[in-house]
Amino acid sequence: MSSIVTVQDAVTAFADFMEPTAAELDAIEQEMPVILADVDLLDAQIITLDRTPTELDIRRVRRARRRALAARVALLNRAAGASLPGGAA
């Protein structure tokens, strides 16, 4: 007789009570500009994988990298400003 424990674990891993909390959803929402900027960077890099990058491709990757970095800096500044006492940044 075979055991169904592994199947049960796989089924209960996605149970309704395992949904993200409101705090986790808020954290994802705060990080969404960074996520989208990273997706744009990956898109720009993927375009250059199967061919020799043109000057336009190089500029596109450079711009996407700067946007990703700017989004990360903005997220860090927002997090640092929120954690300072009195709201002073």
Short mmCIF file of N, CA, C and O in Angstrom, two decimals:
data_model
loop_
_atom_site.label_atom_id
_atom_site.label_comp_id
_atom_site.label_asym_id
_atom_site.label_seq_id
_atom_site.Cartn_x
_atom_site.Cartn_y
_atom_site.Cartn_z
N MET A 1 0.84 -1.17 0.00
CA MET A 1 0.00 0.00 0.00
C MET A 1 0.89 1.24 0.00
O MET A 1 1.83 1.35 0.76
N SER A 2 0.60 2.19 -0.86
CA SER A 2 1.42 3.39 -0.95
C SER A 2 0.88 4.48 -0.04
O SER A 2 -0.31 4.56 0.23
N SER A 3 1.78 5.29 0.41
CA SER A 3 1.43 6.37 1.32
C SER A 3 1.01 7.60 0.52
O SER A 3 1.59 7.91 -0.52
N ILE A 4 0.02 8.33 1.03
CA ILE A 4 -0.45 9.55 0.35
C ILE A 4 -0.05 10.80 1.12
O ILE A 4 -0.57 11.86 0.88
N VAL A 5 0.90 10.67 2.00
CA VAL A 5 1.32 11.80 2.82
C VAL A 5 1.87 12.92 1.95
O VAL A 5 1.55 14.09 2.14
N THR A 6 2.69 12.60 0.97
CA THR A 6 3.26 13.65 0.13
C THR A 6 2.19 14.37 -0.68
O THR A 6 2.26 15.55 -0.89
N VAL A 7 1.17 13.63 -1.12
CA VAL A 7 0.07 14.26 -1.85
C VAL A 7 -0.71 15.17 -0.92
O VAL A 7 -1.08 16.28 -1.27
N GLN A 8 -0.95 14.72 0.31
CA GLN A 8 -1.68 15.54 1.26
C GLN A 8 -0.91 16.82 1.57
O GLN A 8 -1.49 17.90 1.65
N ASP A 9 0.41 16.72 1.73
CA ASP A 9 1.22 17.92 1.97
C ASP A 9 1.12 18.90 0.82
O ASP A 9 1.04 20.10 1.02
N ALA A 10 1.13 18.38 -0.39
CA ALA A 10 1.04 19.25 -1.56
C ALA A 10 -0.32 19.93 -1.64
O ALA A 10 -0.42 21.09 -2.02
N VAL A 11 -1.38 19.23 -1.25
CA VAL A 11 -2.72 19.81 -1.30
C VAL A 11 -2.90 20.85 -0.21
O VAL A 11 -3.42 21.94 -0.45
N THR A 12 -2.45 20.56 1.00
CA THR A 12 -2.65 21.49 2.10
C THR A 12 -1.69 22.66 2.06
O THR A 12 -1.88 23.64 2.77
N ALA A 13 -0.66 22.59 1.23
CA ALA A 13 0.28 23.70 1.13
C ALA A 13 -0.39 24.94 0.54
O ALA A 13 0.07 26.05 0.74
N PHE A 14 -1.48 24.75 -0.18
CA PHE A 14 -2.17 25.87 -0.80
C PHE A 14 -3.58 26.04 -0.24
O PHE A 14 -4.49 26.46 -0.91
N ALA A 15 -3.75 25.74 1.03
CA ALA A 15 -5.05 25.87 1.67
C ALA A 15 -5.42 27.34 1.81
O ALA A 15 -4.58 28.24 1.76
N ASP A 16 -6.72 27.59 2.03
CA ASP A 16 -7.22 28.97 2.14
C ASP A 16 -6.61 29.73 3.29
O ASP A 16 -6.41 30.95 3.21
N PHE A 17 -6.30 29.06 4.39
CA PHE A 17 -5.74 29.76 5.54
C PHE A 17 -4.30 30.19 5.32
O PHE A 17 -3.73 30.89 6.13
N MET A 18 -3.70 29.84 4.20
CA MET A 18 -2.32 30.19 3.90
C MET A 18 -2.22 31.44 3.04
O MET A 18 -1.19 31.72 2.47
N GLU A 19 -3.31 32.18 2.91
CA GLU A 19 -3.31 33.40 2.11
C GLU A 19 -2.41 34.46 2.75
O GLU A 19 -2.21 34.46 3.96
N PRO A 20 -1.87 35.39 1.95
CA PRO A 20 -1.04 36.45 2.53
C PRO A 20 -1.86 37.37 3.42
O PRO A 20 -3.04 37.63 3.16
N THR A 21 -1.21 37.86 4.44
CA THR A 21 -1.89 38.78 5.36
C THR A 21 -1.96 40.17 4.74
O THR A 21 -1.32 40.45 3.73
N ALA A 22 -2.71 41.04 5.38
CA ALA A 22 -2.82 42.41 4.90
C ALA A 22 -1.48 43.11 4.95
O ALA A 22 -1.13 43.89 4.05
N ALA A 23 -0.68 42.83 5.98
CA ALA A 23 0.64 43.45 6.09
C ALA A 23 1.56 42.97 4.96
O ALA A 23 2.33 43.77 4.41
N GLU A 24 1.47 41.69 4.61
CA GLU A 24 2.29 41.18 3.51
C GLU A 24 1.87 41.79 2.18
O GLU A 24 2.72 42.13 1.35
N LEU A 25 0.57 41.95 1.97
CA LEU A 25 0.09 42.58 0.74
C LEU A 25 0.51 44.05 0.67
O LEU A 25 0.86 44.55 -0.41
N ASP A 26 0.51 44.73 1.81
CA ASP A 26 0.98 46.12 1.84
C ASP A 26 2.46 46.21 1.52
O ASP A 26 2.90 47.12 0.81
N ALA A 27 3.25 45.26 2.02
CA ALA A 27 4.68 45.24 1.73
C ALA A 27 4.92 45.01 0.25
O ALA A 27 5.80 45.64 -0.36
N ILE A 28 4.15 44.12 -0.35
CA ILE A 28 4.27 43.88 -1.80
C ILE A 28 3.91 45.13 -2.57
O ILE A 28 4.58 45.49 -3.55
N GLU A 29 2.85 45.81 -2.14
CA GLU A 29 2.42 47.04 -2.81
C GLU A 29 3.51 48.11 -2.72
O GLU A 29 3.75 48.85 -3.68
N GLN A 30 4.18 48.20 -1.58
CA GLN A 30 5.27 49.17 -1.42
C GLN A 30 6.44 48.84 -2.34
O GLN A 30 7.12 49.74 -2.84
N GLU A 31 6.69 47.56 -2.55
CA GLU A 31 7.83 47.12 -3.37
C GLU A 31 7.49 47.02 -4.86
O GLU A 31 8.37 46.72 -5.67
N MET A 32 6.25 47.26 -5.23
CA MET A 32 5.84 47.07 -6.63
C MET A 32 6.63 47.93 -7.62
O MET A 32 6.99 47.42 -8.69
N PRO A 33 6.97 49.19 -7.34
CA PRO A 33 7.80 49.93 -8.31
C PRO A 33 9.16 49.27 -8.54
O PRO A 33 9.66 49.25 -9.68
N VAL A 34 9.75 48.69 -7.51
CA VAL A 34 11.03 48.00 -7.66
C VAL A 34 10.84 46.74 -8.49
O VAL A 34 11.65 46.44 -9.39
N ILE A 35 9.77 46.01 -8.24
CA ILE A 35 9.50 44.78 -8.98
C ILE A 35 9.30 45.09 -10.46
O ILE A 35 9.87 44.44 -11.34
N LEU A 36 8.51 46.11 -10.76
CA LEU A 36 8.26 46.48 -12.16
C LEU A 36 9.53 46.98 -12.85
O LEU A 36 9.77 46.68 -14.03
N ALA A 37 10.36 47.73 -12.13
CA ALA A 37 11.61 48.21 -12.71
C ALA A 37 12.55 47.03 -12.98
O ALA A 37 13.24 47.01 -14.02
N ASP A 38 12.57 46.05 -12.10
CA ASP A 38 13.40 44.86 -12.33
C ASP A 38 12.90 44.05 -13.52
O ASP A 38 13.70 43.50 -14.28
N VAL A 39 11.58 43.98 -13.69
CA VAL A 39 11.01 43.28 -14.85
C VAL A 39 11.41 43.99 -16.14
O VAL A 39 11.78 43.35 -17.13
N ASP A 40 11.36 45.32 -16.14
CA ASP A 40 11.79 46.08 -17.32
C ASP A 40 13.26 45.84 -17.62
O ASP A 40 13.65 45.71 -18.79
N LEU A 41 14.09 45.79 -16.58
CA LEU A 41 15.51 45.51 -16.78
C LEU A 41 15.72 44.12 -17.36
O LEU A 41 16.50 43.94 -18.30
N LEU A 42 15.01 43.14 -16.83
CA LEU A 42 15.12 41.79 -17.38
C LEU A 42 14.66 41.72 -18.83
O LEU A 42 15.28 41.05 -19.65
N ASP A 43 13.58 42.42 -19.15
CA ASP A 43 13.11 42.47 -20.54
C ASP A 43 14.18 43.05 -21.46
O ASP A 43 14.43 42.52 -22.54
N ALA A 44 14.81 44.12 -21.02
CA ALA A 44 15.85 44.75 -21.84
C ALA A 44 17.04 43.82 -22.00
O ALA A 44 17.65 43.76 -23.08
N GLN A 45 17.38 43.08 -20.95
CA GLN A 45 18.51 42.16 -21.04
C GLN A 45 18.18 40.94 -21.89
O GLN A 45 19.03 40.44 -22.64
N ILE A 46 16.95 40.46 -21.80
CA ILE A 46 16.54 39.29 -22.58
C ILE A 46 16.58 39.60 -24.07
O ILE A 46 16.95 38.74 -24.88
N ILE A 47 16.22 40.81 -24.44
CA ILE A 47 16.23 41.20 -25.85
C ILE A 47 17.62 41.04 -26.44
O ILE A 47 17.78 40.66 -27.60
N THR A 48 18.65 41.28 -25.65
CA THR A 48 20.02 41.25 -26.16
C THR A 48 20.65 39.86 -26.13
O THR A 48 21.81 39.72 -26.54
N LEU A 49 19.95 38.86 -25.64
CA LEU A 49 20.56 37.54 -25.50
C LEU A 49 20.86 36.85 -26.82
O LEU A 49 21.87 36.17 -26.96
N ASP A 50 19.97 36.97 -27.79
CA ASP A 50 20.12 36.19 -29.02
C ASP A 50 20.71 36.98 -30.19
O ASP A 50 20.68 36.53 -31.32
N ARG A 51 21.24 38.15 -29.90
CA ARG A 51 21.85 38.94 -30.98
C ARG A 51 22.93 39.84 -30.39
O ARG A 51 23.02 40.03 -29.18
N THR A 52 23.70 40.41 -31.26
CA THR A 52 24.70 41.38 -30.83
C THR A 52 23.98 42.67 -30.47
O THR A 52 23.21 43.19 -31.28
N PRO A 53 24.19 43.18 -29.27
CA PRO A 53 23.47 44.39 -28.86
C PRO A 53 23.84 45.60 -29.72
O PRO A 53 25.00 45.85 -29.99
N THR A 54 22.82 46.32 -30.13
CA THR A 54 23.03 47.56 -30.86
C THR A 54 23.20 48.69 -29.86
O THR A 54 23.03 48.50 -28.65
N GLU A 55 23.51 49.86 -30.36
CA GLU A 55 23.64 51.02 -29.48
C GLU A 55 22.31 51.31 -28.77
O GLU A 55 22.29 51.66 -27.59
N LEU A 56 21.20 51.11 -29.47
CA LEU A 56 19.88 51.31 -28.87
C LEU A 56 19.65 50.30 -27.74
O LEU A 56 19.12 50.65 -26.69
N ASP A 57 20.04 49.04 -27.96
CA ASP A 57 19.90 48.02 -26.91
C ASP A 57 20.73 48.37 -25.69
O ASP A 57 20.27 48.22 -24.55
N ILE A 58 21.93 48.85 -25.91
CA ILE A 58 22.81 49.21 -24.80
C ILE A 58 22.20 50.36 -24.00
O ILE A 58 22.18 50.34 -22.76
N ARG A 59 21.64 51.34 -24.70
CA ARG A 59 20.99 52.46 -24.01
C ARG A 59 19.75 52.00 -23.25
O ARG A 59 19.49 52.46 -22.14
N ARG A 60 19.00 51.10 -23.86
CA ARG A 60 17.79 50.58 -23.22
C ARG A 60 18.14 49.86 -21.92
O ARG A 60 17.49 50.06 -20.89
N VAL A 61 19.19 49.03 -21.94
CA VAL A 61 19.61 48.32 -20.73
C VAL A 61 20.12 49.31 -19.68
O VAL A 61 19.80 49.20 -18.49
N ARG A 62 20.90 50.29 -20.12
CA ARG A 62 21.43 51.29 -19.19
C ARG A 62 20.31 52.08 -18.52
O ARG A 62 20.32 52.30 -17.32
N ARG A 63 19.31 52.50 -19.32
CA ARG A 63 18.18 53.24 -18.76
C ARG A 63 17.39 52.37 -17.78
O ARG A 63 16.99 52.83 -16.71
N ALA A 64 17.17 51.12 -18.15
CA ALA A 64 16.42 50.21 -17.27
C ALA A 64 17.18 49.96 -15.98
O ALA A 64 16.58 49.89 -14.90
N ARG A 65 18.51 49.85 -16.07
CA ARG A 65 19.32 49.65 -14.86
C ARG A 65 19.23 50.88 -13.95
O ARG A 65 19.10 50.75 -12.73
N ARG A 66 19.26 52.07 -14.55
CA ARG A 66 19.14 53.30 -13.74
C ARG A 66 17.77 53.41 -13.09
O ARG A 66 17.65 53.83 -11.94
N ARG A 67 16.71 53.05 -13.84
CA ARG A 67 15.36 53.08 -13.25
C ARG A 67 15.23 52.09 -12.11
O ARG A 67 14.60 52.40 -11.08
N ALA A 68 15.81 50.90 -12.25
CA ALA A 68 15.75 49.90 -11.19
C ALA A 68 16.49 50.40 -9.95
O ALA A 68 16.00 50.26 -8.82
N LEU A 69 17.65 51.00 -10.17
CA LEU A 69 18.41 51.54 -9.04
C LEU A 69 17.65 52.69 -8.37
O LEU A 69 17.58 52.76 -7.14
N ALA A 70 17.06 53.56 -9.17
CA ALA A 70 16.30 54.69 -8.62
C ALA A 70 15.09 54.19 -7.83
O ALA A 70 14.76 54.75 -6.77
N ALA A 71 14.44 53.14 -8.31
CA ALA A 71 13.29 52.60 -7.59
C ALA A 71 13.73 52.00 -6.25
O ALA A 71 13.05 52.16 -5.24
N ARG A 72 14.88 51.33 -6.24
CA ARG A 72 15.39 50.77 -4.98
C ARG A 72 15.76 51.88 -4.00
O ARG A 72 15.48 51.79 -2.81
N VAL A 73 16.40 52.94 -4.50
CA VAL A 73 16.77 54.06 -3.63
C VAL A 73 15.51 54.72 -3.06
O VAL A 73 15.46 55.05 -1.87
N ALA A 74 14.50 54.91 -3.89
CA ALA A 74 13.26 55.52 -3.42
C ALA A 74 12.59 54.65 -2.35
O ALA A 74 12.09 55.17 -1.35
N LEU A 75 12.62 53.34 -2.54
CA LEU A 75 12.04 52.45 -1.54
C LEU A 75 12.82 52.52 -0.23
O LEU A 75 12.22 52.60 0.85
N LEU A 76 14.14 52.54 -0.31
CA LEU A 76 14.95 52.64 0.90
C LEU A 76 14.74 53.98 1.61
O LEU A 76 14.66 54.03 2.84
N ASN A 77 14.65 55.05 0.84
CA ASN A 77 14.41 56.37 1.45
C ASN A 77 13.04 56.43 2.12
O ASN A 77 12.90 57.01 3.19
N ARG A 78 12.06 55.82 1.49
CA ARG A 78 10.72 55.80 2.06
C ARG A 78 10.71 54.99 3.36
O ARG A 78 10.11 55.38 4.35
N ALA A 79 11.42 53.86 3.36
CA ALA A 79 11.48 53.01 4.55
C ALA A 79 12.27 53.71 5.66
O ALA A 79 11.89 53.65 6.83
N ALA A 80 13.35 54.40 5.32
CA ALA A 80 14.14 55.11 6.33
C ALA A 80 13.35 56.28 6.89
O ALA A 80 13.42 56.54 8.09
N GLY A 81 12.61 56.99 6.07
CA GLY A 81 11.80 58.11 6.53
C GLY A 81 10.68 57.66 7.44
O GLY A 81 10.32 58.36 8.39
N ALA A 82 10.13 56.50 7.18
CA ALA A 82 9.03 56.00 8.00
C ALA A 82 9.51 55.49 9.34
O ALA A 82 8.78 55.50 10.33
N SER A 83 10.79 55.08 9.43
CA SER A 83 11.29 54.51 10.68
C SER A 83 11.91 55.55 11.61
O SER A 83 12.20 55.26 12.75
N LEU A 84 12.11 56.76 11.13
CA LEU A 84 12.69 57.80 11.99
C LEU A 84 11.63 58.34 12.95
O LEU A 84 10.49 58.54 12.56
N PRO A 85 12.01 58.60 14.18
CA PRO A 85 11.03 59.14 15.12
C PRO A 85 10.63 60.56 14.74
O PRO A 85 11.43 61.36 14.30
N GLY A 86 9.35 60.84 14.90
CA GLY A 86 8.86 62.17 14.59
C GLY A 86 8.63 62.41 13.12
O GLY A 86 8.22 63.47 12.72
N GLY A 87 8.90 61.42 12.28
CA GLY A 87 8.69 61.54 10.86
C GLY A 87 9.71 62.39 10.15
O GLY A 87 9.55 62.71 8.99
N ALA A 88 10.79 62.78 10.83
CA ALA A 88 11.82 63.60 10.19
C ALA A 88 12.66 62.72 9.27
O ALA A 88 13.01 61.61 9.62
N ALA A 89 12.96 63.21 8.11
CA ALA A 89 13.76 62.41 7.17
C ALA A 89 15.15 62.94 7.05
O ALA A 89 15.48 64.05 7.19
#
